[in-house]
Amino acid sequence: MATLACLPRAGPLRCRQRPALLTVLLLLAPVADANIYAFTDADGTTHFSNVPQDKRYRLALSTPRDTGEVTTGKRAAGTQYRASQRARWSQLIDSTAQKLNLDAALLHAVIATESGYNWRAVSPKGAIGLMQLMPATAGRYGVTNLYDPQQNVRAGAQHLRELMGRFDNDLRLVLAAYNAGEQAVARYGNRVPPYQETMQYVPRVLGNYARNQQRPQAVPEY
């Protein structure tokens, strides 16, 4: 996460960049009522700013203006959400699950726990969107905009599918790896790492999953 140092908060900043790193920076750009501008000078140093005072700056990223839905802070126990929030994204979630041969009830459970169906949710660690993806994880699945719900859900679902293959469909380990990382699970002998957040996260998702499986199925429209 060293690239965070290259993002401005309240003024210009400069850092020497490689082209691939610029993509990561754009994925990491915070939700705020400001745009991110950039230019590369003659010696190869790329400058970023949200208050461009040099005519060489060009718009690099337009950030969302409506910040009313942004959620920050630690994941609260039993993330709350309105039925309308779930309904808004149900078709996207269900179709993504079907395409990737995942149980839609599981995908819903992860999203409900991670973001409460808030597509603009941002965690203190930099996880973004419905699936709360870290930029490095999103990059593995070709995400170009972490705030795009379609890309976010697709990449999160692909990550879950990959983890299920790696951990032989053991949901406890899959969810632990989604929360703490595959390396953490492997480090503890393919067991749930003894991290407080992870130990709370796994049963929370499983509880949501069990409730989703009991929900009445929607009647298809013809």
PDB file of C-alpha atoms in Angstrom:
ATOM      1  CA  MET A   1       0.000   0.000   0.000  1.00  0.00           C
ATOM      2  CA  ALA A   2       3.026   2.302  -0.325  1.00  0.00           C
ATOM      3  CA  THR A   3       1.380   3.945  -3.318  1.00  0.00           C
ATOM      4  CA  LEU A   4      -1.009   5.729  -0.988  1.00  0.00           C
ATOM      5  CA  ALA A   5       1.792   8.170  -0.303  1.00  0.00           C
ATOM      6  CA  CYS A   6       1.450   9.378  -3.876  1.00  0.00           C
ATOM      7  CA  LEU A   7      -2.148  10.509  -3.469  1.00  0.00           C
ATOM      8  CA  PRO A   8      -2.821  14.134  -2.498  1.00  0.00           C
ATOM      9  CA  ARG A   9      -5.175  15.022   0.309  1.00  0.00           C
ATOM     10  CA  ALA A  10      -5.134  18.804   0.338  1.00  0.00           C
ATOM     11  CA  GLY A  11      -2.638  20.022  -2.186  1.00  0.00           C
ATOM     12  CA  PRO A  12      -0.083  19.081  -4.797  1.00  0.00           C
ATOM     13  CA  LEU A  13       2.150  16.087  -4.454  1.00  0.00           C
ATOM     14  CA  ARG A  14       4.750  14.574  -6.732  1.00  0.00           C
ATOM     15  CA  CYS A  15       6.316  11.174  -7.086  1.00  0.00           C
ATOM     16  CA  ARG A  16       8.176   9.225  -9.740  1.00  0.00           C
ATOM     17  CA  GLN A  17       5.749   6.793 -11.315  1.00  0.00           C
ATOM     18  CA  ARG A  18       5.736   3.785 -13.572  1.00  0.00           C
ATOM     19  CA  PRO A  19       2.726   3.552 -15.954  1.00  0.00           C
ATOM     20  CA  ALA A  20       1.263   0.505 -14.154  1.00  0.00           C
ATOM     21  CA  LEU A  21       1.444   2.331 -10.861  1.00  0.00           C
ATOM     22  CA  LEU A  22      -0.648   5.188 -12.192  1.00  0.00           C
ATOM     23  CA  THR A  23      -3.524   2.748 -12.772  1.00  0.00           C
ATOM     24  CA  VAL A  24      -3.309   1.592  -9.163  1.00  0.00           C
ATOM     25  CA  LEU A  25      -3.307   5.188  -7.973  1.00  0.00           C
ATOM     26  CA  LEU A  26      -6.464   5.933  -9.883  1.00  0.00           C
ATOM     27  CA  LEU A  27      -8.130   2.876  -8.360  1.00  0.00           C
ATOM     28  CA  LEU A  28      -7.123   4.099  -4.919  1.00  0.00           C
ATOM     29  CA  ALA A  29      -8.364   7.661  -5.327  1.00  0.00           C
ATOM     30  CA  PRO A  30     -10.562   8.538  -2.338  1.00  0.00           C
ATOM     31  CA  VAL A  31     -14.215   9.409  -2.622  1.00  0.00           C
ATOM     32  CA  ALA A  32     -14.328  13.147  -2.058  1.00  0.00           C
ATOM     33  CA  ASP A  33     -15.847  16.282  -3.497  1.00  0.00           C
ATOM     34  CA  ALA A  34     -12.750  16.891  -5.605  1.00  0.00           C
ATOM     35  CA  ASN A  35     -11.064  15.765  -8.785  1.00  0.00           C
ATOM     36  CA  ILE A  36      -7.533  14.417  -9.141  1.00  0.00           C
ATOM     37  CA  TYR A  37      -5.239  16.087 -11.705  1.00  0.00           C
ATOM     38  CA  ALA A  38      -1.839  14.959 -12.942  1.00  0.00           C
ATOM     39  CA  PHE A  39       1.010  15.739 -15.299  1.00  0.00           C
ATOM     40  CA  THR A  40       4.432  14.223 -15.958  1.00  0.00           C
ATOM     41  CA  ASP A  41       7.366  16.606 -16.192  1.00  0.00           C
ATOM     42  CA  ALA A  42      10.492  16.361 -18.326  1.00  0.00           C
ATOM     43  CA  ASP A  43      12.445  14.250 -15.834  1.00  0.00           C
ATOM     44  CA  GLY A  44       9.680  11.624 -15.593  1.00  0.00           C
ATOM     45  CA  THR A  45       8.199  12.730 -12.264  1.00  0.00           C
ATOM     46  CA  THR A  46       4.403  12.544 -12.166  1.00  0.00           C
ATOM     47  CA  HIS A  47       2.651  15.213 -10.126  1.00  0.00           C
ATOM     48  CA  PHE A  48      -0.806  14.726  -8.596  1.00  0.00           C
ATOM     49  CA  SER A  49      -3.044  17.415  -7.097  1.00  0.00           C
ATOM     50  CA  ASN A  50      -6.645  18.163  -6.240  1.00  0.00           C
ATOM     51  CA  VAL A  51      -5.873  21.911  -6.388  1.00  0.00           C
ATOM     52  CA  PRO A  52      -4.062  22.288  -9.743  1.00  0.00           C
ATOM     53  CA  GLN A  53      -2.118  25.542  -9.900  1.00  0.00           C
ATOM     54  CA  ASP A  54      -0.030  24.676 -12.937  1.00  0.00           C
ATOM     55  CA  LYS A  55      -1.460  24.847 -16.447  1.00  0.00           C
ATOM     56  CA  ARG A  56       0.173  21.499 -17.267  1.00  0.00           C
ATOM     57  CA  TYR A  57      -2.221  19.628 -14.961  1.00  0.00           C
ATOM     58  CA  ARG A  58      -4.875  17.552 -16.713  1.00  0.00           C
ATOM     59  CA  LEU A  59      -7.857  15.774 -15.201  1.00  0.00           C
ATOM     60  CA  ALA A  60      -6.792  12.236 -14.247  1.00  0.00           C
ATOM     61  CA  LEU A  61      -9.824  11.120 -12.259  1.00  0.00           C
ATOM     62  CA  SER A  62     -13.239  12.618 -11.634  1.00  0.00           C
ATOM     63  CA  THR A  63     -14.390  11.521  -8.194  1.00  0.00           C
ATOM     64  CA  PRO A  64     -18.032  11.125  -7.156  1.00  0.00           C
ATOM     65  CA  ARG A  65     -19.723  14.369  -6.157  1.00  0.00           C
ATOM     66  CA  ASP A  66     -22.510  12.818  -4.132  1.00  0.00           C
ATOM     67  CA  THR A  67     -20.802  11.659  -0.952  1.00  0.00           C
ATOM     68  CA  GLY A  68     -23.953  11.113   1.058  1.00  0.00           C
ATOM     69  CA  GLU A  69     -23.744   7.344   0.637  1.00  0.00           C
ATOM     70  CA  VAL A  70     -20.074   6.961   1.531  1.00  0.00           C
ATOM     71  CA  THR A  71     -19.445   4.689   4.482  1.00  0.00           C
ATOM     72  CA  THR A  72     -16.174   4.787   6.374  1.00  0.00           C
ATOM     73  CA  GLY A  73     -14.965   3.198   9.577  1.00  0.00           C
ATOM     74  CA  LYS A  74     -14.665  -0.368  10.817  1.00  0.00           C
ATOM     75  CA  ARG A  75     -17.156  -2.955   9.685  1.00  0.00           C
ATOM     76  CA  ALA A  76     -19.980  -2.837  12.185  1.00  0.00           C
ATOM     77  CA  ALA A  77     -21.292  -6.053  13.666  1.00  0.00           C
ATOM     78  CA  GLY A  78     -24.381  -7.014  11.724  1.00  0.00           C
ATOM     79  CA  THR A  79     -24.112  -4.446   8.914  1.00  0.00           C
ATOM     80  CA  GLN A  80     -27.496  -2.808   8.472  1.00  0.00           C
ATOM     81  CA  TYR A  81     -29.092  -2.127   5.121  1.00  0.00           C
ATOM     82  CA  ARG A  82     -32.497  -1.324   3.708  1.00  0.00           C
ATOM     83  CA  ALA A  83     -34.459  -3.738   1.581  1.00  0.00           C
ATOM     84  CA  SER A  84     -34.349  -1.181  -1.226  1.00  0.00           C
ATOM     85  CA  GLN A  85     -30.542  -1.298  -1.200  1.00  0.00           C
ATOM     86  CA  ARG A  86     -30.576  -5.070  -1.615  1.00  0.00           C
ATOM     87  CA  ALA A  87     -33.238  -4.890  -4.299  1.00  0.00           C
ATOM     88  CA  ARG A  88     -31.225  -2.317  -6.242  1.00  0.00           C
ATOM     89  CA  TRP A  89     -28.352  -4.735  -6.803  1.00  0.00           C
ATOM     90  CA  SER A  90     -30.095  -8.119  -6.666  1.00  0.00           C
ATOM     91  CA  GLN A  91     -30.297  -8.639 -10.419  1.00  0.00           C
ATOM     92  CA  LEU A  92     -26.596  -7.840 -10.865  1.00  0.00           C
ATOM     93  CA  ILE A  93     -25.601 -10.096  -7.959  1.00  0.00           C
ATOM     94  CA  ASP A  94     -27.830 -12.978  -9.024  1.00  0.00           C
ATOM     95  CA  SER A  95     -26.720 -12.891 -12.660  1.00  0.00           C
ATOM     96  CA  THR A  96     -23.042 -12.673 -11.674  1.00  0.00           C
ATOM     97  CA  ALA A  97     -23.421 -15.654  -9.354  1.00  0.00           C
ATOM     98  CA  GLN A  98     -25.093 -17.664 -12.101  1.00  0.00           C
ATOM     99  CA  LYS A  99     -22.343 -16.878 -14.618  1.00  0.00           C
ATOM    100  CA  LEU A 100     -19.628 -17.973 -12.193  1.00  0.00           C
ATOM    101  CA  ASN A 101     -21.497 -20.973 -10.802  1.00  0.00           C
ATOM    102  CA  LEU A 102     -21.698 -19.481  -7.316  1.00  0.00           C
ATOM    103  CA  ASP A 103     -24.603 -19.659  -4.904  1.00  0.00           C
ATOM    104  CA  ALA A 104     -26.273 -16.242  -5.129  1.00  0.00           C
ATOM    105  CA  ALA A 105     -27.206 -16.558  -1.445  1.00  0.00           C
ATOM    106  CA  LEU A 106     -23.504 -16.680  -0.588  1.00  0.00           C
ATOM    107  CA  LEU A 107     -22.638 -13.706  -2.773  1.00  0.00           C
ATOM    108  CA  HIS A 108     -25.447 -11.722  -1.159  1.00  0.00           C
ATOM    109  CA  ALA A 109     -24.179 -12.739   2.289  1.00  0.00           C
ATOM    110  CA  VAL A 110     -20.680 -11.477   1.569  1.00  0.00           C
ATOM    111  CA  ILE A 111     -21.936  -8.173   0.163  1.00  0.00           C
ATOM    112  CA  ALA A 112     -24.382  -7.636   3.030  1.00  0.00           C
ATOM    113  CA  THR A 113     -21.579  -8.186   5.539  1.00  0.00           C
ATOM    114  CA  GLU A 114     -18.910  -6.268   3.656  1.00  0.00           C
ATOM    115  CA  SER A 115     -20.749  -3.141   2.563  1.00  0.00           C
ATOM    116  CA  GLY A 116     -24.420  -3.400   3.460  1.00  0.00           C
ATOM    117  CA  TYR A 117     -25.125  -3.081  -0.302  1.00  0.00           C
ATOM    118  CA  ASN A 118     -23.509   0.369  -0.315  1.00  0.00           C
ATOM    119  CA  TRP A 119     -21.680   0.642  -3.642  1.00  0.00           C
ATOM    120  CA  ARG A 120     -19.642   3.606  -2.390  1.00  0.00           C
ATOM    121  CA  ALA A 121     -18.518   2.060   0.885  1.00  0.00           C
ATOM    122  CA  VAL A 122     -14.859   2.680   1.714  1.00  0.00           C
ATOM    123  CA  SER A 123     -13.003   1.045   4.599  1.00  0.00           C
ATOM    124  CA  PRO A 124     -10.118   2.621   6.558  1.00  0.00           C
ATOM    125  CA  LYS A 125      -7.786   0.112   4.890  1.00  0.00           C
ATOM    126  CA  GLY A 126      -8.809   1.205   1.409  1.00  0.00           C
ATOM    127  CA  ALA A 127     -11.294  -1.554   0.516  1.00  0.00           C
ATOM    128  CA  ILE A 128     -13.911  -0.218  -1.870  1.00  0.00           C
ATOM    129  CA  GLY A 129     -17.399  -0.904  -3.125  1.00  0.00           C
ATOM    130  CA  LEU A 130     -20.032  -3.587  -2.729  1.00  0.00           C
ATOM    131  CA  MET A 131     -17.472  -6.390  -2.334  1.00  0.00           C
ATOM    132  CA  GLN A 132     -14.973  -4.202  -0.442  1.00  0.00           C
ATOM    133  CA  LEU A 133     -12.127  -4.999  -2.795  1.00  0.00           C
ATOM    134  CA  MET A 134      -8.572  -3.933  -2.150  1.00  0.00           C
ATOM    135  CA  PRO A 135      -6.944  -2.371  -5.233  1.00  0.00           C
ATOM    136  CA  ALA A 136      -4.316  -5.123  -5.462  1.00  0.00           C
ATOM    137  CA  THR A 137      -7.025  -7.798  -5.496  1.00  0.00           C
ATOM    138  CA  ALA A 138      -9.119  -5.859  -8.000  1.00  0.00           C
ATOM    139  CA  GLY A 139      -6.118  -5.549 -10.288  1.00  0.00           C
ATOM    140  CA  ARG A 140      -5.817  -9.337 -10.484  1.00  0.00           C
ATOM    141  CA  TYR A 141      -9.213  -9.461 -12.170  1.00  0.00           C
ATOM    142  CA  GLY A 142      -8.812  -6.561 -14.559  1.00  0.00           C
ATOM    143  CA  VAL A 143     -10.858  -3.989 -12.663  1.00  0.00           C
ATOM    144  CA  THR A 144     -10.367  -0.476 -14.017  1.00  0.00           C
ATOM    145  CA  ASN A 145     -12.889   1.289 -11.774  1.00  0.00           C
ATOM    146  CA  LEU A 146     -13.466  -0.005  -8.262  1.00  0.00           C
ATOM    147  CA  TYR A 147     -16.605   2.124  -7.938  1.00  0.00           C
ATOM    148  CA  ASP A 148     -18.254   0.437 -10.916  1.00  0.00           C
ATOM    149  CA  PRO A 149     -20.706  -2.033  -9.299  1.00  0.00           C
ATOM    150  CA  GLN A 150     -20.534  -4.453 -12.228  1.00  0.00           C
ATOM    151  CA  GLN A 151     -16.747  -4.652 -12.170  1.00  0.00           C
ATOM    152  CA  ASN A 152     -16.652  -4.734  -8.383  1.00  0.00           C
ATOM    153  CA  VAL A 153     -19.146  -7.574  -8.013  1.00  0.00           C
ATOM    154  CA  ARG A 154     -17.659  -9.558 -10.882  1.00  0.00           C
ATOM    155  CA  ALA A 155     -14.133  -9.345  -9.469  1.00  0.00           C
ATOM    156  CA  GLY A 156     -15.287 -10.149  -5.938  1.00  0.00           C
ATOM    157  CA  ALA A 157     -17.227 -13.156  -7.198  1.00  0.00           C
ATOM    158  CA  GLN A 158     -14.243 -14.319  -9.244  1.00  0.00           C
ATOM    159  CA  HIS A 159     -12.068 -14.014  -6.162  1.00  0.00           C
ATOM    160  CA  LEU A 160     -14.526 -16.080  -4.126  1.00  0.00           C
ATOM    161  CA  ARG A 161     -14.640 -18.714  -6.870  1.00  0.00           C
ATOM    162  CA  GLU A 162     -10.835 -18.877  -6.947  1.00  0.00           C
ATOM    163  CA  LEU A 163     -10.671 -19.185  -3.158  1.00  0.00           C
ATOM    164  CA  MET A 164     -13.228 -21.996  -3.210  1.00  0.00           C
ATOM    165  CA  GLY A 165     -10.996 -23.916  -5.584  1.00  0.00           C
ATOM    166  CA  ARG A 166      -7.933 -23.274  -3.465  1.00  0.00           C
ATOM    167  CA  PHE A 167      -9.562 -24.292  -0.173  1.00  0.00           C
ATOM    168  CA  ASP A 168     -11.630 -27.198  -1.487  1.00  0.00           C
ATOM    169  CA  ASN A 169     -14.971 -25.403  -0.963  1.00  0.00           C
ATOM    170  CA  ASP A 170     -14.411 -25.086   2.792  1.00  0.00           C
ATOM    171  CA  LEU A 171     -16.495 -21.961   3.331  1.00  0.00           C
ATOM    172  CA  ARG A 172     -14.896 -21.116   6.677  1.00  0.00           C
ATOM    173  CA  LEU A 173     -11.465 -20.965   5.051  1.00  0.00           C
ATOM    174  CA  VAL A 174     -12.779 -19.268   1.911  1.00  0.00           C
ATOM    175  CA  LEU A 175     -14.349 -16.476   3.933  1.00  0.00           C
ATOM    176  CA  ALA A 176     -11.340 -16.184   6.224  1.00  0.00           C
ATOM    177  CA  ALA A 177      -9.124 -15.811   3.159  1.00  0.00           C
ATOM    178  CA  TYR A 178     -11.475 -13.232   1.648  1.00  0.00           C
ATOM    179  CA  ASN A 179     -11.206 -11.199   4.835  1.00  0.00           C
ATOM    180  CA  ALA A 180      -7.604 -11.715   5.914  1.00  0.00           C
ATOM    181  CA  GLY A 181      -5.905 -12.957   2.732  1.00  0.00           C
ATOM    182  CA  GLU A 182      -4.882 -16.377   1.468  1.00  0.00           C
ATOM    183  CA  GLN A 183      -1.405 -16.015   2.946  1.00  0.00           C
ATOM    184  CA  ALA A 184      -2.807 -15.497   6.434  1.00  0.00           C
ATOM    185  CA  VAL A 185      -4.886 -18.670   6.209  1.00  0.00           C
ATOM    186  CA  ALA A 186      -1.889 -20.634   4.911  1.00  0.00           C
ATOM    187  CA  ARG A 187       0.356 -19.168   7.599  1.00  0.00           C
ATOM    188  CA  TYR A 188      -1.893 -20.673  10.276  1.00  0.00           C
ATOM    189  CA  GLY A 189      -1.938 -24.123   8.738  1.00  0.00           C
ATOM    190  CA  ASN A 190      -5.081 -23.660   6.647  1.00  0.00           C
ATOM    191  CA  ARG A 191      -7.101 -22.581   9.631  1.00  0.00           C
ATOM    192  CA  VAL A 192      -9.052 -19.433  10.363  1.00  0.00           C
ATOM    193  CA  PRO A 193      -6.430 -16.890  11.497  1.00  0.00           C
ATOM    194  CA  PRO A 194      -6.832 -15.809  15.132  1.00  0.00           C
ATOM    195  CA  TYR A 195      -7.595 -12.217  14.181  1.00  0.00           C
ATOM    196  CA  GLN A 196     -10.526 -10.691  16.019  1.00  0.00           C
ATOM    197  CA  GLU A 197     -12.047  -9.187  12.877  1.00  0.00           C
ATOM    198  CA  THR A 198     -11.732 -12.424  10.910  1.00  0.00           C
ATOM    199  CA  MET A 199     -13.080 -14.575  13.744  1.00  0.00           C
ATOM    200  CA  GLN A 200     -16.145 -12.322  13.877  1.00  0.00           C
ATOM    201  CA  TYR A 201     -16.437 -11.958  10.119  1.00  0.00           C
ATOM    202  CA  VAL A 202     -16.653 -15.648   9.222  1.00  0.00           C
ATOM    203  CA  PRO A 203     -19.666 -16.540  11.420  1.00  0.00           C
ATOM    204  CA  ARG A 204     -21.363 -13.274  10.463  1.00  0.00           C
ATOM    205  CA  VAL A 205     -21.234 -14.124   6.759  1.00  0.00           C
ATOM    206  CA  LEU A 206     -22.266 -17.719   7.425  1.00  0.00           C
ATOM    207  CA  GLY A 207     -25.222 -16.434   9.445  1.00  0.00           C
ATOM    208  CA  ASN A 208     -26.273 -14.147   6.606  1.00  0.00           C
ATOM    209  CA  TYR A 209     -25.823 -17.045   4.192  1.00  0.00           C
ATOM    210  CA  ALA A 210     -28.102 -19.295   6.255  1.00  0.00           C
ATOM    211  CA  ARG A 211     -30.776 -16.578   6.406  1.00  0.00           C
ATOM    212  CA  ASN A 212     -30.535 -15.992   2.662  1.00  0.00           C
ATOM    213  CA  GLN A 213     -31.088 -19.683   1.987  1.00  0.00           C
ATOM    214  CA  GLN A 214     -34.342 -19.458   3.943  1.00  0.00           C
ATOM    215  CA  ARG A 215     -35.597 -16.432   1.990  1.00  0.00           C
ATOM    216  CA  PRO A 216     -38.497 -17.174  -0.375  1.00  0.00           C
ATOM    217  CA  GLN A 217     -37.384 -17.366  -3.979  1.00  0.00           C
ATOM    218  CA  ALA A 218     -38.596 -14.605  -6.270  1.00  0.00           C
ATOM    219  CA  VAL A 219     -41.168 -15.710  -8.826  1.00  0.00           C
ATOM    220  CA  PRO A 220     -39.785 -15.110 -12.336  1.00  0.00           C
ATOM    221  CA  GLU A 221     -41.703 -12.756 -14.585  1.00  0.00           C
ATOM    222  CA  TYR A 222     -42.773 -13.870 -18.047  1.00  0.00           C
TER     223      TYR A 222
END
